[in-house]
C-alpha positions as a printed NumPy array, in Angstrom:
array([[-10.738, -55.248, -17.228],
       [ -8.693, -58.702, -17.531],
       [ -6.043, -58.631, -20.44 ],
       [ -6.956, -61.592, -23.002],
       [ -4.403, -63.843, -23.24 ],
       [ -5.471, -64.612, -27.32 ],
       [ -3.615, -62.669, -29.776],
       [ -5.988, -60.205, -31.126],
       [ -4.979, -60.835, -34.875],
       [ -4.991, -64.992, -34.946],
       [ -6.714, -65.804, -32.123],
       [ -3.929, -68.477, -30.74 ],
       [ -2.725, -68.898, -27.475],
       [ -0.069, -66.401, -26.247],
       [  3.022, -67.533, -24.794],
       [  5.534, -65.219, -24.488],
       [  4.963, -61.326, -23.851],
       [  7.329, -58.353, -23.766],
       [  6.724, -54.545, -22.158],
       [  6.656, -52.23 , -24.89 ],
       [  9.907, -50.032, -23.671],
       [  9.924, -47.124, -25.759],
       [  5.99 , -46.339, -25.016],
       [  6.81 , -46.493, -21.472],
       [  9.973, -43.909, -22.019],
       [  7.443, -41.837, -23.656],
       [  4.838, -41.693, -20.653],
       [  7.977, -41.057, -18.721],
       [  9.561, -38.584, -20.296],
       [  5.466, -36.831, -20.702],
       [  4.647, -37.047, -16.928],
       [  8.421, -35.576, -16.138],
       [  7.709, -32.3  , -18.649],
       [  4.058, -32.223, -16.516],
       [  6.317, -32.036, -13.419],
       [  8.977, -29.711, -14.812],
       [  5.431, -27.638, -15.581],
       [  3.724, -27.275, -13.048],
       [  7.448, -26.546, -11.054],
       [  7.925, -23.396, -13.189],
       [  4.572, -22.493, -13.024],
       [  4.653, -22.504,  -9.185],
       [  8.243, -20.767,  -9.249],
       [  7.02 , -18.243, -11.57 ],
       [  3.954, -17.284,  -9.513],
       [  6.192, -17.383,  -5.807],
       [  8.396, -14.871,  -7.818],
       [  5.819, -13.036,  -9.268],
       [  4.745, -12.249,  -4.974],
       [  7.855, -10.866,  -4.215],
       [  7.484,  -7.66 ,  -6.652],
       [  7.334,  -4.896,  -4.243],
       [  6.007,  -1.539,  -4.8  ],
       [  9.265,  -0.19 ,  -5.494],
       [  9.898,  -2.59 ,  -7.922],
       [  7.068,  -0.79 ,  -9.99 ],
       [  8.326,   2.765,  -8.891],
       [ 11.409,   2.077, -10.865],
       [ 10.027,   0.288, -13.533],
       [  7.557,   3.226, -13.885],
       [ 10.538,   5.646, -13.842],
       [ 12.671,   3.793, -16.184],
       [  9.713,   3.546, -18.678],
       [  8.897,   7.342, -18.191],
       [ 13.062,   8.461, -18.672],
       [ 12.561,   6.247, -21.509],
       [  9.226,   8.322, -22.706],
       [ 10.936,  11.267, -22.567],
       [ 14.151,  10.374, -25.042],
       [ 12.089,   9.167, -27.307],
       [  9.849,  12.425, -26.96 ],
       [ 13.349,  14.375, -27.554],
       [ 14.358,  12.607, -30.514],
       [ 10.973,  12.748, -31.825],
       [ 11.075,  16.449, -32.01 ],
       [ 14.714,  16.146, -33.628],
       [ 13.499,  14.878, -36.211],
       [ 10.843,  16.558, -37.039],
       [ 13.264,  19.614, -36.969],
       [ 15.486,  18.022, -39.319],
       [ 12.985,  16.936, -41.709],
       [ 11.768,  20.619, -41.704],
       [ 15.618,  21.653, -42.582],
       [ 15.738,  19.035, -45.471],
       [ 12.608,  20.712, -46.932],
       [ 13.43 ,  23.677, -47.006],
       [ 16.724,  22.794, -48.398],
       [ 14.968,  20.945, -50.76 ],
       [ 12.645,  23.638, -51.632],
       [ 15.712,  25.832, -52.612],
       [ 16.977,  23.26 , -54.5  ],
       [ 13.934,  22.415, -56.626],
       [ 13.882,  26.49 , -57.128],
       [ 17.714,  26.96 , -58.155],
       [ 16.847,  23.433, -60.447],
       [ 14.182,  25.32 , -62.312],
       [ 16.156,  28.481, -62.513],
       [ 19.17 ,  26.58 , -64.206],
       [ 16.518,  24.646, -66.558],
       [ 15.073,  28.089, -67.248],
       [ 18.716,  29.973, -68.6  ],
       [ 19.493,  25.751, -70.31 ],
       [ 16.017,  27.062, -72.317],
       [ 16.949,  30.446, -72.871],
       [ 20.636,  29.355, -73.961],
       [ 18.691,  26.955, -76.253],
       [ 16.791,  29.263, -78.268],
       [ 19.593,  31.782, -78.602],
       [ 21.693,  28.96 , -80.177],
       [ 18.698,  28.081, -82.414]])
């Protein structure tokens, strides 16, 4: 397609002509992040074909050492929330037992 050389708003004659800079920075600077892209895409997947088996034997040993601290402290604290009800328990039943004589002290005063 031929560029007109009319200006598309009057219609006159152009003369003079400039490039439009900063749209061509921006196509540059868009095609170099397409670049930069498709680079880490094709390091990522080159890196991603040197995991080895053993690579996943010690991840898989890591994550199962991991599994089994978790596990532990699990347990933990369901053992210490059992403690804290039972304390709690003997708490609520030494509370009532103090209410109980505040009653009885009460009604002898009364």
């Amino acid at each position: 397609m031929k560029a007109s050389k009319k200006c598309p708003y009057c219609r006159a004659q152009i003369q003079n002509s400039a490039i439009n800079r900063p749209l061509l920075q921006i196509i540059s600077k868009y095609t170099n992040c397409q670049q930069d892209i498709d680079e880490i895409a094709n390091n990522f997947s080159e890196e991603q074909g040197k995991i080895t088996q053993e690579d996943y034997k010690e991840q898989f040993q890591n994550i199962s050492m991991r599994i089994e601290l978790l596990i532990g402290e699990m347990q933990n604290i369901k053992s210490e929330n059992t403690t804290l009800k039972q304390k709690m328990s003997l708490d609520t039943k030494e509370l009532d037992l103090a209410n109980n004589e505040m009653k009885q002290i009460d009604s002898k005063l009364l």
